[in-house]
mmCIF file of C-alpha atoms in Angstrom:
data_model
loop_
_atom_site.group_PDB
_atom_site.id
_atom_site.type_symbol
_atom_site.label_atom_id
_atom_site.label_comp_id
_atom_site.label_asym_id
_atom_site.label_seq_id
_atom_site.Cartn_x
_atom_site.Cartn_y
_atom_site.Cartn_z
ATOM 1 C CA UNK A 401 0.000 0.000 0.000
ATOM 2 C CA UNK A 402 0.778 3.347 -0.572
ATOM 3 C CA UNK A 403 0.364 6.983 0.713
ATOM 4 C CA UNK A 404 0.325 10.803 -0.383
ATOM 5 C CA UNK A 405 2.814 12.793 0.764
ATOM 6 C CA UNK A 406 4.736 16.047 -0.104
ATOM 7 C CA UNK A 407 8.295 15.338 -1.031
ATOM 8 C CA UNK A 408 11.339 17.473 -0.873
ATOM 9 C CA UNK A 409 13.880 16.730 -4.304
ATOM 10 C CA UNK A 410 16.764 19.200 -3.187
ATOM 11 C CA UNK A 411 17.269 22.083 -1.322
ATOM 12 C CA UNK A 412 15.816 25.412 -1.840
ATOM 13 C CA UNK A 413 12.566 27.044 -2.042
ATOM 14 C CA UNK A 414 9.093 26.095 -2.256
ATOM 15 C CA UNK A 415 9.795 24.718 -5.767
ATOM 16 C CA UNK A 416 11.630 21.816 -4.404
ATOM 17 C CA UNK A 417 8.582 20.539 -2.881
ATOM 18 C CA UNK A 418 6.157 18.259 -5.290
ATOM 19 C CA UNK A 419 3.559 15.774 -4.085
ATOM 20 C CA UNK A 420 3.989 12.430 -5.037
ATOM 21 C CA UNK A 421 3.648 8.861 -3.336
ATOM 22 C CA UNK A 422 5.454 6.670 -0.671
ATOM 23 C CA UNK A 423 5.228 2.856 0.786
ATOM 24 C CA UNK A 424 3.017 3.036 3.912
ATOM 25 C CA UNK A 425 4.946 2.309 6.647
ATOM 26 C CA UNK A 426 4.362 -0.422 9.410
ATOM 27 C CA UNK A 427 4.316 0.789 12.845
ATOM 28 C CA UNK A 428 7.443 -0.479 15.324
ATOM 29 C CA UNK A 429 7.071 -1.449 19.017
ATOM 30 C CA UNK A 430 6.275 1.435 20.545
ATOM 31 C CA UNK A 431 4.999 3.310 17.464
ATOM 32 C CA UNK A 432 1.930 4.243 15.441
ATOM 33 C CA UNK A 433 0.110 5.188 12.254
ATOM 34 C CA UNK A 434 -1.308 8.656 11.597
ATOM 35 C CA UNK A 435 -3.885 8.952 9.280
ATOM 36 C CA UNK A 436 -2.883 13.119 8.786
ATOM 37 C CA UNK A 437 -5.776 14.953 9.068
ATOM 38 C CA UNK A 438 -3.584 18.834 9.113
ATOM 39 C CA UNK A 439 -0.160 19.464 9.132
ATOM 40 C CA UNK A 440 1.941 22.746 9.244
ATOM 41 C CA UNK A 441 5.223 23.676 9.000
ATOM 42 C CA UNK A 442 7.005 24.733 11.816
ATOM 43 C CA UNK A 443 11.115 26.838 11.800
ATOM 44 C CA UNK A 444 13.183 23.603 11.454
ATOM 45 C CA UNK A 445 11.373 22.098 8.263
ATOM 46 C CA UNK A 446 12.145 25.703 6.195
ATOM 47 C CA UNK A 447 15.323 25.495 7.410
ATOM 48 C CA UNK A 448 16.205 22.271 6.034
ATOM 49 C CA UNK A 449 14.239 22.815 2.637
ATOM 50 C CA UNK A 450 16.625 26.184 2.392
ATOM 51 C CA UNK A 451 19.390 23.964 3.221
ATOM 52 C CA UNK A 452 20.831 25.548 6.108
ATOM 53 C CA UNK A 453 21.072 22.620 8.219
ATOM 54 C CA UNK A 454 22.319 20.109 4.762
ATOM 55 C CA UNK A 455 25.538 19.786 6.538
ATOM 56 C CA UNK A 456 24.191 17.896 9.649
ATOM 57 C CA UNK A 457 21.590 16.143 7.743
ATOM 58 C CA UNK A 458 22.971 14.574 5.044
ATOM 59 C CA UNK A 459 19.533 13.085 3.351
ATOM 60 C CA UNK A 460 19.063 11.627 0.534
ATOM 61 C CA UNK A 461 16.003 13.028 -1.924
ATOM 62 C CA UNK A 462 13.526 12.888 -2.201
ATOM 63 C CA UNK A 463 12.925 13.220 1.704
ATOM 64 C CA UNK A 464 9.524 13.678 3.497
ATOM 65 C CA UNK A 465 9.767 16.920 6.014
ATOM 66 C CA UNK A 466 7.565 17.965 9.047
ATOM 67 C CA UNK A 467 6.190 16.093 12.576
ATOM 68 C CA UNK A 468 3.603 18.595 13.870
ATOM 69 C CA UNK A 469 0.491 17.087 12.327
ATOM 70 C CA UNK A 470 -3.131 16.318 13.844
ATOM 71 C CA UNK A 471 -5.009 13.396 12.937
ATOM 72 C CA UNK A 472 -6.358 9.702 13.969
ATOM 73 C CA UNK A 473 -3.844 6.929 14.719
ATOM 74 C CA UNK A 474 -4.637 3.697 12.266
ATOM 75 C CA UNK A 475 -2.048 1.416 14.066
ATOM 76 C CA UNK A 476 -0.160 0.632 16.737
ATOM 77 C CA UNK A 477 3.092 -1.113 16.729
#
């Protein structure tokens, strides 16, 4: 199965971010599944999509950004 996300191909502005698709991932132990509901974007992810943090980072694209996000949880691990 897969899900929507917005994915970040390089570093820079708002142009490097394109929606597309990802594998849905299975919850660890001690984990769970958000079914995303809202999500913003909080100091840290601009910084990284601007590429001011690329040196600690180190991620290979494309690369999903963000954590603050509301929503229902669809599994636990």
């Amino acid at each position: 199965a897969t899900m929507r996300a917005v994915l970040m191909y390089g570093h820079g502005g708002p142009e490097v971010l394109r929606p597309g698709t990802v594998p849905r991932p299975e919850p660890g132990r001690g984990e769970l599944l958000v079914r995303v509901d809202a999500a913003s974007v909080n100091p840290l992810d601009y910084k990284v999509r601007r590429g001011e943090l690329r040196l600690l980072t180190r991620w290979r694209m494309p690369r999903m950004l963000g954590t603050d996000l509301a929503g229902e949880v669809v599994a636990v691990g």
